[in-house]
Short mmCIF file of C-alpha atoms in Angstrom, two decimals:
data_model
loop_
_atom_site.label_atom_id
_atom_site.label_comp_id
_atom_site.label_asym_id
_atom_site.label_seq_id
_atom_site.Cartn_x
_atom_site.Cartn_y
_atom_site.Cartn_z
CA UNK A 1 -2.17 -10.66 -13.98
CA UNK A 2 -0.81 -14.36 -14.18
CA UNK A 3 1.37 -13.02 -17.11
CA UNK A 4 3.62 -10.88 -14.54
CA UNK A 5 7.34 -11.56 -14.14
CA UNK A 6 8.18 -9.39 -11.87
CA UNK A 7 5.59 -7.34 -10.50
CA UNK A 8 2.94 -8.31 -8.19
CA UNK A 9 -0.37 -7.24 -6.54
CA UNK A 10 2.16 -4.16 -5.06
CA UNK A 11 5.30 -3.61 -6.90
CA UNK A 12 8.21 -6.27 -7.36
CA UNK A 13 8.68 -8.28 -4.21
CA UNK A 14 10.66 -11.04 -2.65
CA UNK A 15 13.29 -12.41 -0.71
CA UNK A 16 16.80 -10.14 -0.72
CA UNK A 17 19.61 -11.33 -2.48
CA UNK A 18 17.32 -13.85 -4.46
CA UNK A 19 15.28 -13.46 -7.73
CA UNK A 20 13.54 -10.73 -7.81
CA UNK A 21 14.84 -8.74 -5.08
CA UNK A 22 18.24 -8.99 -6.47
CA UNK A 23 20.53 -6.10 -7.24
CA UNK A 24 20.56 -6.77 -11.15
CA UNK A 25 16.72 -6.56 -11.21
CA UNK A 26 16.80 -3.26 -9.09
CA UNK A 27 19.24 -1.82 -11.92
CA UNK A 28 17.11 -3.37 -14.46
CA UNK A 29 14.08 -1.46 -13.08
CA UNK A 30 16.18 1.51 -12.79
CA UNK A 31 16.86 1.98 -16.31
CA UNK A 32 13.56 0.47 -17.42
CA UNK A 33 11.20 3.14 -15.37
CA UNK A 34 14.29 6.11 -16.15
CA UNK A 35 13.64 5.11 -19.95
CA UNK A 36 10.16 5.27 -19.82
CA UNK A 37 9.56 8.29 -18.00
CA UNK A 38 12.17 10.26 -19.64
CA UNK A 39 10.53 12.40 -21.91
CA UNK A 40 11.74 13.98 -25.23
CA UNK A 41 12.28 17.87 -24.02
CA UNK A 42 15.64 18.53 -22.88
CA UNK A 43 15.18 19.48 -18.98
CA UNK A 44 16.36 17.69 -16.27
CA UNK A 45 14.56 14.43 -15.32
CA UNK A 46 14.12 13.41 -11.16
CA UNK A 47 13.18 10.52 -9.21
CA UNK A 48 13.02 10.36 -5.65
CA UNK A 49 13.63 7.46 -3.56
CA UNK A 50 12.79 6.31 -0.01
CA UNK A 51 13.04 3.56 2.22
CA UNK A 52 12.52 1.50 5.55
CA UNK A 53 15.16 0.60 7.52
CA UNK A 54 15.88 -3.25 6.11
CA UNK A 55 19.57 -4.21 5.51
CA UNK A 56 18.97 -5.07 2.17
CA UNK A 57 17.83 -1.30 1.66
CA UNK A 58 21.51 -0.17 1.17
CA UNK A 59 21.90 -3.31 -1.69
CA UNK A 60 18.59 -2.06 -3.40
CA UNK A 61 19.19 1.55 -3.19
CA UNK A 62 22.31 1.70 -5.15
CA UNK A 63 21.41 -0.67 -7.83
CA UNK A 64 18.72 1.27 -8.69
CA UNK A 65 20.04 4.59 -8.13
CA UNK A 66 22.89 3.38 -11.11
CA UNK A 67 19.94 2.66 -13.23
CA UNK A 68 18.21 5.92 -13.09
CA UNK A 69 21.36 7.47 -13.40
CA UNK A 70 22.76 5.71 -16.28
CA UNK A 71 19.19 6.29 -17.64
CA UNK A 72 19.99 10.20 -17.43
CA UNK A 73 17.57 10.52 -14.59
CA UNK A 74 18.45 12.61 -11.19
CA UNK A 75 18.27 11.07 -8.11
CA UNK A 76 17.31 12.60 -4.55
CA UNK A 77 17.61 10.12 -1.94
CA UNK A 78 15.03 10.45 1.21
CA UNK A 79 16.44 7.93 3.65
CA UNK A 80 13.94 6.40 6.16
CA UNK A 81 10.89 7.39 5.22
CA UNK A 82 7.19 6.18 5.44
CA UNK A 83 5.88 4.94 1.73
CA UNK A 84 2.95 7.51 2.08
CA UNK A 85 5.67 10.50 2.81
CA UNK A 86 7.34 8.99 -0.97
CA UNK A 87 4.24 9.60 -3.01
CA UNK A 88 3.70 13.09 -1.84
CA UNK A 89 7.40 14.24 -1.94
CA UNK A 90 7.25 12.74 -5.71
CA UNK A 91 4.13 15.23 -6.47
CA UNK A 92 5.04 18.05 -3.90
CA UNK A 93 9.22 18.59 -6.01
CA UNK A 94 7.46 17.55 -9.57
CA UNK A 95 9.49 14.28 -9.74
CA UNK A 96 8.98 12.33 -12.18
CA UNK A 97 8.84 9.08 -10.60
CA UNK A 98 8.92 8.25 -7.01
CA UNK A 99 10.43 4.95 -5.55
CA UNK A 100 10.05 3.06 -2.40
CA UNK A 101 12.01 0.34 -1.38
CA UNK A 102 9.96 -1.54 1.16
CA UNK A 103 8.16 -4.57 2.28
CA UNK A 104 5.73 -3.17 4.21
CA UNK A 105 4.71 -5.84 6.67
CA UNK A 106 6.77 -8.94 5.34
CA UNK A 107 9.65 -9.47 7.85
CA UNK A 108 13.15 -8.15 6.96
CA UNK A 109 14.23 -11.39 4.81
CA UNK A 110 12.10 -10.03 2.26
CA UNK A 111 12.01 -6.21 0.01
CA UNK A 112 10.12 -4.65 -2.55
CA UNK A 113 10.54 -1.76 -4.77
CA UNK A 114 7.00 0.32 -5.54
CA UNK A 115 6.96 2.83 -7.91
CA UNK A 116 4.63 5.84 -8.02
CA UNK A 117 3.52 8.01 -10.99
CA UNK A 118 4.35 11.82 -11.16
CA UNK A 119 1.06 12.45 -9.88
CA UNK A 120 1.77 10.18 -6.41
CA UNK A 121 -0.27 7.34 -7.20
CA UNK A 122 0.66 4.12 -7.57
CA UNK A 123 1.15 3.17 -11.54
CA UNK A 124 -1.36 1.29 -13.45
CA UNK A 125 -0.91 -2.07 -14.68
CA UNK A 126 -0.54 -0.95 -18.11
CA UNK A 127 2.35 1.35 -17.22
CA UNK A 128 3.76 -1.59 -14.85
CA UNK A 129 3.60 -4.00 -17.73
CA UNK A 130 5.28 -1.57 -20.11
CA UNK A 131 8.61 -1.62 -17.10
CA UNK A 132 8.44 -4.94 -17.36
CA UNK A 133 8.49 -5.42 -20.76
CA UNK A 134 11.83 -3.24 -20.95
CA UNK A 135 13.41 -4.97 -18.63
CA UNK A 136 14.93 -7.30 -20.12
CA UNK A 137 16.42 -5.29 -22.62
CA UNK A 138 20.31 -5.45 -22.54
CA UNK A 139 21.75 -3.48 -20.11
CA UNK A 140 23.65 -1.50 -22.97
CA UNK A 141 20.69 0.03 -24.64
CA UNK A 142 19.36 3.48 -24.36
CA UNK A 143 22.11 5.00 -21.50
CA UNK A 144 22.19 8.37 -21.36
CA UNK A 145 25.89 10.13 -22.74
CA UNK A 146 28.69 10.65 -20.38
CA UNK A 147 27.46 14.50 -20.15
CA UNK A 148 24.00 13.52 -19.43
CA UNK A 149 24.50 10.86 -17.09
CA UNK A 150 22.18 11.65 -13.53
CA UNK A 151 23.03 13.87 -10.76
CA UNK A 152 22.74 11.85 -7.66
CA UNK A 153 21.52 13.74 -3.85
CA UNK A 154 20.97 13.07 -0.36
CA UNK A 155 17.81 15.43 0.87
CA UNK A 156 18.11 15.56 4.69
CA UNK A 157 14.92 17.55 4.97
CA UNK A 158 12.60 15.06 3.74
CA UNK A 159 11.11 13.66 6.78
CA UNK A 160 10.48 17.54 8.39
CA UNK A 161 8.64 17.94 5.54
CA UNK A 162 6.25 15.21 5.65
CA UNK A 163 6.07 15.74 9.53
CA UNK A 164 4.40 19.52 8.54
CA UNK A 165 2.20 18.07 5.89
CA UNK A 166 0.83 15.12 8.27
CA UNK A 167 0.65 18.10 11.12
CA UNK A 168 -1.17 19.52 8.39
CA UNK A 169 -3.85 17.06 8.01
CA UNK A 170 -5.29 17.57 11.75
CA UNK A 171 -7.80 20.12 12.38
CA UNK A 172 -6.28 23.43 12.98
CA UNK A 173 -9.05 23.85 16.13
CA UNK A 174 -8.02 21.10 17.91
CA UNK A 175 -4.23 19.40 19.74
CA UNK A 176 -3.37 16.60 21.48
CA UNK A 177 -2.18 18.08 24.62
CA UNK A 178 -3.42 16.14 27.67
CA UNK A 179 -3.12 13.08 25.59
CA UNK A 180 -1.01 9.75 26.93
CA UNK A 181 -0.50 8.15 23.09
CA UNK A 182 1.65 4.93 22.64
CA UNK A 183 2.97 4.61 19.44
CA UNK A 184 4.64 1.14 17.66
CA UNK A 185 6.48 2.28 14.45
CA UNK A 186 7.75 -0.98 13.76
CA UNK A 187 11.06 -0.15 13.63
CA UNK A 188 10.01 0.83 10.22
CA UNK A 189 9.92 3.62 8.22
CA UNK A 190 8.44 5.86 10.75
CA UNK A 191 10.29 5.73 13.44
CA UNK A 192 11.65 9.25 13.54
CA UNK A 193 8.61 11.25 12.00
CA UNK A 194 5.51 9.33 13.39
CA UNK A 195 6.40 10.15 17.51
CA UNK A 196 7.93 13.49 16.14
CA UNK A 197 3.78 14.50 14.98
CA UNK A 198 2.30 13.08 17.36
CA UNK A 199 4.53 15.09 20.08
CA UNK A 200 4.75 18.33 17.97
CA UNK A 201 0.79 18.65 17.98
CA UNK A 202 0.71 18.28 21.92
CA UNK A 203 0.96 14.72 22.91
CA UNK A 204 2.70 13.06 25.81
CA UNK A 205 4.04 9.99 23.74
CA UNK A 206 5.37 6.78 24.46
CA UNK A 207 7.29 5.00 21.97
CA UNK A 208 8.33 1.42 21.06
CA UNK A 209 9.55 0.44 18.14
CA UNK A 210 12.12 2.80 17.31
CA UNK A 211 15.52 1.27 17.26
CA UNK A 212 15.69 -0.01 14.24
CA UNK A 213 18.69 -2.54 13.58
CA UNK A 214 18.32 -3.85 9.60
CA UNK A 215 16.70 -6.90 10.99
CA UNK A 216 14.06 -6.31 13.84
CA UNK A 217 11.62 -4.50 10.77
CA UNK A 218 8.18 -5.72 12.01
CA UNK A 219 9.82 -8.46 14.41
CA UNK A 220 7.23 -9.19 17.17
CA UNK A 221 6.24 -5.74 17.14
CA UNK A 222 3.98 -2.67 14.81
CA UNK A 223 0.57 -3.04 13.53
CA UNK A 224 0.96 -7.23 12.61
CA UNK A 225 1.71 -7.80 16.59
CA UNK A 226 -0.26 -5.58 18.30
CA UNK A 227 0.47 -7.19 21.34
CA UNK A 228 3.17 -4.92 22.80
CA UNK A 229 1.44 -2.74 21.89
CA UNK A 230 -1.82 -3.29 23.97
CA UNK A 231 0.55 -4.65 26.99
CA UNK A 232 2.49 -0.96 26.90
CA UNK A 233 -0.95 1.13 27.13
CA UNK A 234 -1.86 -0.73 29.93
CA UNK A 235 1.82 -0.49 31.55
CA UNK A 236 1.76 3.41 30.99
CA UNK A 237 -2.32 3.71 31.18
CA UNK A 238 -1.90 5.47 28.18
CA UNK A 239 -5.80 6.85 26.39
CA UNK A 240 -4.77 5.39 22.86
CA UNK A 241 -2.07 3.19 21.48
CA UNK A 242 -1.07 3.61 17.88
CA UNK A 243 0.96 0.66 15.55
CA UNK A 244 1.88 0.94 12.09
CA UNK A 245 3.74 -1.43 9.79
CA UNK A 246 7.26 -1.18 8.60
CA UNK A 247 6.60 1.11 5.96
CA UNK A 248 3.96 3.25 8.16
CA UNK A 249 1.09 2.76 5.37
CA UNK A 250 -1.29 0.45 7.62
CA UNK A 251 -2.24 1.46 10.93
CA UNK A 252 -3.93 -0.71 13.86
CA UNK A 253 -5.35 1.40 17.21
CA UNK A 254 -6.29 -0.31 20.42
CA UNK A 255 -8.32 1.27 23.47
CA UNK A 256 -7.09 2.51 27.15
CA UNK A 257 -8.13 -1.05 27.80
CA UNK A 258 -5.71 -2.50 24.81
CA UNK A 259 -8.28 -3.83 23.11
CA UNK A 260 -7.09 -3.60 19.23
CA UNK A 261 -9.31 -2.19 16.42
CA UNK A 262 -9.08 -3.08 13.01
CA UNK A 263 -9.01 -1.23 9.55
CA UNK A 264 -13.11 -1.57 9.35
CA UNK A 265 -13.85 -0.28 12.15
CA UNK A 266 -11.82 2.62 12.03
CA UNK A 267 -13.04 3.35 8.44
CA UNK A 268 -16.53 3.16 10.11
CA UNK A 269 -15.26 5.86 12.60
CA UNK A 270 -13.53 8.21 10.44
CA UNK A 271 -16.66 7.57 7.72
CA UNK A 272 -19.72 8.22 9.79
CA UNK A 273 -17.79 10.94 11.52
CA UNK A 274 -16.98 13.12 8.23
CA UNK A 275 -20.61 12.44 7.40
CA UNK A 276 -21.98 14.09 9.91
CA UNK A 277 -19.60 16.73 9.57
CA UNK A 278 -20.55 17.03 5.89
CA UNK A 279 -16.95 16.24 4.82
CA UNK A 280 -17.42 12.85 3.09
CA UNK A 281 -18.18 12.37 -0.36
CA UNK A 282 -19.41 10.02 -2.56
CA UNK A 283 -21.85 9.26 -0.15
CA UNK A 284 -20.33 6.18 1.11
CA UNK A 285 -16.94 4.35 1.52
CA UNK A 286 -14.56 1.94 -0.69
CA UNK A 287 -13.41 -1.37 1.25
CA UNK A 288 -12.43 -5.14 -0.26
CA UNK A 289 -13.99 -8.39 -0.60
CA UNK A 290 -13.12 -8.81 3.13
CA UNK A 291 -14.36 -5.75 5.11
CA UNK A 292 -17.08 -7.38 7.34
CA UNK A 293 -20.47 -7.55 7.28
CA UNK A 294 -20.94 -5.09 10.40
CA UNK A 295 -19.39 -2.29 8.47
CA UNK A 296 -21.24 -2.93 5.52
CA UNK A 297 -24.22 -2.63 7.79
CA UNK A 298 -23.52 0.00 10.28
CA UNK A 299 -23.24 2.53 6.81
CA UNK A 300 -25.89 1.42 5.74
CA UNK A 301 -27.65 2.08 8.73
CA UNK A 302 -26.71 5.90 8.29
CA UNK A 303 -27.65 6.18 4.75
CA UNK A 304 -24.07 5.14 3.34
CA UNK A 305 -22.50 2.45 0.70
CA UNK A 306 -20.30 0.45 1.16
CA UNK A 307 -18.68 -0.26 -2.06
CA UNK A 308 -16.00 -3.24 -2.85
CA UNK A 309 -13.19 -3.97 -4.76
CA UNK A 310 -11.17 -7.35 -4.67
CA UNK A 311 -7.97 -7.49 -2.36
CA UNK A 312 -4.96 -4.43 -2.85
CA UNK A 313 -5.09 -0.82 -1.33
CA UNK A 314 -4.42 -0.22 -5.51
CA UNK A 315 -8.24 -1.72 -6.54
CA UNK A 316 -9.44 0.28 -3.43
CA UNK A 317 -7.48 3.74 -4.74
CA UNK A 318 -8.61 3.55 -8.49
CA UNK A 319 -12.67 2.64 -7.66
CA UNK A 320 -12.33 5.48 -5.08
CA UNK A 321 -10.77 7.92 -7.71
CA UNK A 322 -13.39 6.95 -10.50
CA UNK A 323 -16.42 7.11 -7.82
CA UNK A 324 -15.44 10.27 -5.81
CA UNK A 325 -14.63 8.64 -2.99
CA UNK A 326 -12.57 10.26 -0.17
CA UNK A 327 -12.64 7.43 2.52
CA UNK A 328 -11.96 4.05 1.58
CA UNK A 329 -9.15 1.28 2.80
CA UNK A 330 -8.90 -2.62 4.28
CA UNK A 331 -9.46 -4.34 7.03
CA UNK A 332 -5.60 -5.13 7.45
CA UNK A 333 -5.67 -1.23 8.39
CA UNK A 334 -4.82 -0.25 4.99
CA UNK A 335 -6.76 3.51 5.30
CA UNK A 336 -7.06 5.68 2.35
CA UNK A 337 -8.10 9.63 2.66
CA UNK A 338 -7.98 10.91 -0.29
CA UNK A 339 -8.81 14.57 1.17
CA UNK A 340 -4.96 14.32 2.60
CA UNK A 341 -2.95 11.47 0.64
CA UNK A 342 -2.57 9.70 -2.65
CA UNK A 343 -2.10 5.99 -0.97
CA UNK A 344 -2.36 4.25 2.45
CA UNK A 345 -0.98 6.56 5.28
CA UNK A 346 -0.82 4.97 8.66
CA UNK A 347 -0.11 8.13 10.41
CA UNK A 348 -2.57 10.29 8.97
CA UNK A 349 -5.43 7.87 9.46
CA UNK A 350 -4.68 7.81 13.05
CA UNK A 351 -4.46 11.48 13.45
CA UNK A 352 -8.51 11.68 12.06
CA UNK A 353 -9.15 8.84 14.85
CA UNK A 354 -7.11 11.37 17.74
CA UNK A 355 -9.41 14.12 15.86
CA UNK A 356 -12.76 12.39 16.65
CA UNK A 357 -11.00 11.61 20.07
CA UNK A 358 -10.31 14.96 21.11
CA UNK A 359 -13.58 16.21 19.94
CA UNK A 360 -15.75 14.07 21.49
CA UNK A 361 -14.72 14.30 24.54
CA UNK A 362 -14.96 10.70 24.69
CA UNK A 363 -13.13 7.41 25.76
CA UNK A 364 -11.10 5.41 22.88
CA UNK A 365 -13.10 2.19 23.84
CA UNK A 366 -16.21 4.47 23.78
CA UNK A 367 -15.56 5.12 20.22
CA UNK A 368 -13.85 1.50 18.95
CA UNK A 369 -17.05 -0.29 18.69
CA UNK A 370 -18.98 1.28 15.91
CA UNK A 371 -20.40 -1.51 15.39
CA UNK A 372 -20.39 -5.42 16.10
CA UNK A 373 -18.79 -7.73 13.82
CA UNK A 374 -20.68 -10.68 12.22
CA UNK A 375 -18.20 -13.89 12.94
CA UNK A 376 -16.26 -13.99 10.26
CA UNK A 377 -14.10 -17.17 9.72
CA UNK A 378 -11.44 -17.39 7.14
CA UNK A 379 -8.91 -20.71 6.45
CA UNK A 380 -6.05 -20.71 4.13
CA UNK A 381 -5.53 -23.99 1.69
CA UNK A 382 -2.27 -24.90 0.65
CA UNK A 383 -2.14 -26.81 -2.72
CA UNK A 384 0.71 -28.14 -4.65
CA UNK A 385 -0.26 -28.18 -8.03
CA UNK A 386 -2.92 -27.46 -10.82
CA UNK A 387 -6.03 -25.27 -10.30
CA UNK A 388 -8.15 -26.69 -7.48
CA UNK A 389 -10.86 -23.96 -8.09
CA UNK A 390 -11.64 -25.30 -11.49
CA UNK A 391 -12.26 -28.79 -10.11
CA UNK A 392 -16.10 -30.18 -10.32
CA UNK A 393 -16.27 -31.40 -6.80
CA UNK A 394 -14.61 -27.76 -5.53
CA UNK A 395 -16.93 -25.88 -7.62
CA UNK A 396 -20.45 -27.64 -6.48
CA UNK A 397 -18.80 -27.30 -2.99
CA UNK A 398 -18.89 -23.82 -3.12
CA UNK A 399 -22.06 -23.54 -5.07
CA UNK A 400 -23.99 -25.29 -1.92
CA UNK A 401 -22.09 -23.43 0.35
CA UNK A 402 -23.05 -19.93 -1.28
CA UNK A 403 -26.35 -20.95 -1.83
CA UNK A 404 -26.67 -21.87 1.43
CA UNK A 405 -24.96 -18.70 3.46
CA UNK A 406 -26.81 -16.35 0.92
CA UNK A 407 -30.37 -17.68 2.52
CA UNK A 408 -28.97 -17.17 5.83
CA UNK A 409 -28.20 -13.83 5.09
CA UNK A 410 -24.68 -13.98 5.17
CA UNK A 411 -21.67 -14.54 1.88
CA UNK A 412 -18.79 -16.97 0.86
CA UNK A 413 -15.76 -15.15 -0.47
CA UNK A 414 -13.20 -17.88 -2.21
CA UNK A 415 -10.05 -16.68 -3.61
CA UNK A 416 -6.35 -17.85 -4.83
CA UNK A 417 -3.20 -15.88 -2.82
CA UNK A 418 -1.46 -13.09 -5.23
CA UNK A 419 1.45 -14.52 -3.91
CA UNK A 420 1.32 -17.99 -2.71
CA UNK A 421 0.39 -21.53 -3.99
CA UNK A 422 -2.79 -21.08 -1.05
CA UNK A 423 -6.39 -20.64 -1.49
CA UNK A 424 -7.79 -18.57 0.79
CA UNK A 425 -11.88 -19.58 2.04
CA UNK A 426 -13.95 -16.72 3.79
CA UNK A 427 -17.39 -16.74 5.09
CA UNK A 428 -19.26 -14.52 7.23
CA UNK A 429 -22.95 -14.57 8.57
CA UNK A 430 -24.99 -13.91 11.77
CA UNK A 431 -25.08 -17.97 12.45
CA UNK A 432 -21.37 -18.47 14.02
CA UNK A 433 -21.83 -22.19 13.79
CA UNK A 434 -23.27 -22.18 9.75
CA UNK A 435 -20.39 -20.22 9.34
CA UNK A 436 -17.57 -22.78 10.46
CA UNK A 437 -19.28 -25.24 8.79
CA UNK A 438 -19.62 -23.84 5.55
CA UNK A 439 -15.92 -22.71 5.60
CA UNK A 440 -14.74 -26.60 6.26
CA UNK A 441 -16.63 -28.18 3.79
CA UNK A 442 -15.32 -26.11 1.11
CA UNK A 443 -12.05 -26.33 2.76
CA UNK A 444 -12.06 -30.16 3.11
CA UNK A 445 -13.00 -30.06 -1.26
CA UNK A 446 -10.29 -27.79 -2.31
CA UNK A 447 -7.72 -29.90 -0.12
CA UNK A 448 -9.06 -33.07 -1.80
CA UNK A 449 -8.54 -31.76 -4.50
CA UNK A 450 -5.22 -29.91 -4.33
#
């Protein structure tokens, strides 16, 4: 991965208006990923594109739309819409590629562009390498003839039609009428269709987060700051409050009581539920390096695996496509069900948490703690140079602190930021104390040594 010029751990990303996130590399992607997935036969080729609501969203946009057109490529244009609702509309009208231009969680300084396959996953490294290696091509290579230049089109419909498919996703047998939901969209992506759902199936929402201006994305507010959030379920003693992030693919919950659960615990919920409904497979679930302990245990408990991948909702996607997996996701509240999406979806994850809700019968802080989380401390490094994990007195650090969290029961995780000059030290075990200790020794090396 260190051989990347452009794309990261989840598409190109960056500040707006500086390198990458700058017009000429939106273009440049444009007629790199139009070349590339413009095949031979003579029929019309599409991309679709969607977005959050960031200013720099109408600077992107354009740039690449000129790309893909100049490519020969035809371009629908979705407006707002959540990253998840991008990667089906690119499979559901047999695009070729699908687009989104979005940071997710960053704050609005910052944009990304994320390209999906035909298929609505997110492309390979391979395929993202090949991009990149066209990019730098001159501009005036491979364009399409005057006559075959891209068509370019707004669609309006787009976000009614990912409304029905997430609508789609909750059990026909049940609604949500009765139900007092909050709901933080960030003012992201979601802030049309996410309360539109959640209303349409029978809710009596309250929302937040839904005047987006360009430059309140994620400000104070959605599934990063869940504070509002917990203080606006209490204000309207609402049963469940419901955050996502800018580009609605993470989703936090919190209690009646605004107590906030994470992405492991509601993988634990939605997991152990569809188990004993007979509706999971692969007989277990797909999380990172840093789902806790507790989850890892809690499956375990009912006959379940609990399977890891390093950091990315990508790693997460491809084990759970290779093992048959149909619940996976991060701790961030990154969820993945693959029954009912191709990627992350925010809203749809939530809407199998309302399901066991409704169900049950039960309270939301009945139902948050599936199980209790093993303290779990984790520091971040900054370094300004050179490879601190390669030095001798870092690496014997770590070896006695592994060594001794492993006999205790518990692990070390030690890893360098995909996009930061930080190393990031995690340890987790039953002793809180060990723990904390452990974490500052190795710590104290790497910043010795950085």
């Amino acid at each position: 991965m260190g051989d990347r010029r452009y794309f990261g751990t989840d598409g190109i990303r960056g500040r707006a208006n500086s390198h990458p996130m700058t017009p000429e590399v939106a273009l440049r992607v444009g007629l790199a990923a139009g070349r590339l997935f413009m095949s031979s036969d003579d029929r019309r080729h599409l991309v679709v594109i969607g977005k959050d609501t960031r200013l720099s969203g109408y600077m992107i946009e354009p740039a690449l739309v000129a790309g893909f057109a100049s490519a020969g490529m035809d371009v629908r244009l979705f407006g707002p819409l959540p990253t998840p609702g991008v990667a089906m509309m690119t499979r559901s009208m047999r695009a070729d590629i699908g687009v989104m231009i979005s940071a997710s969680h960053n704050n609005y300084a910052d944009n990304g562009i994320k390209l999906f396959g035909p298929d609505g996953y997110k492309l390979s490294d391979q395929v993202e390498l090949k991009i990149e290696s066209m990019m730098d091509q001159a501009l005036g290579e491979g364009l399409a003839p005057p006559d075959k230049l891209g068509r370019v089109k707004r669609i309006d419909d787009a976000q009614a039609r990912y409304v029905e498919i997430a609508k789609a996703s909750f059990p026909k047998s049940l609604n949500l009428s009765g139900l007092r939901i909050v709901v933080d969209c960030a003012n992201g992506a979601a802030y049309k269709v996410a309360p539109t759902a959640l209303y349409e199936l029978g809710a009596e929402v309250f929302e937040i987060g839904v005047e987006p201006n360009g430059v309140n994305i994620n400000a104070e507010c959605g599934s990063t700051h869940p504070d509002q959030l917990a203080e606006s379920v209490r204000l309207h003693r609402a049963d469940v409050g419901i955050a996502l992030d800018g580009d609605a693919d993470r989703v936090i919950i919190c209690d009646e009581k605004g107590q906030v659960v994470d992405g492991d615990q509601i993988m634990a919920l939605v997991a152990l539920d569809w188990a004993q409904r007979g509706l999971l497979v692969g007989g277990g679930v797909v999380a990172t390096v840093m789902s806790n302990l507790g989850l890892e245990r809690a499956l375990a408990a009912a006959g379940l695996s609990l399977e890891r991948t390093k950091v990315g909702d990508r790693y997460v996607m491809e084990r759970m496509r290779e093992g048959g997996f149909n619940v996976g996701g991060e701790q961030s509240g990154h969820i993945i069900l693959h029954d009912h999406a191709t990627t992350g979806d925010g809203l749809m994850s939530a809407l199998q948490v309302l399901a066991v809700l409704v169900a049950s019968g039960r309270r939301m802080s009945d139902l948050a703690r599936q199980f209790e989380p093993v303290p779990q401390k984790l520091v971040n490094v900054r370094y300004a140079a050179g490879k601190p994990l390669e030095d001798a007195k870092v690496k014997a650090a770590m070896a006695d602190a592994e060594a001794t969290l492993t006999a205790a029961g518990g692990r070390l995780l030690v890893r360098p930021s995909g996009t930061e000059k930080l190393i990031r030290v995690m340890a987790e075990g039953d002793d809180e104390a060990l723990v904390k200790k452990m974490v500052d020794q190795v710590a104290a090396a790497v910043k010795a040594a950085g």
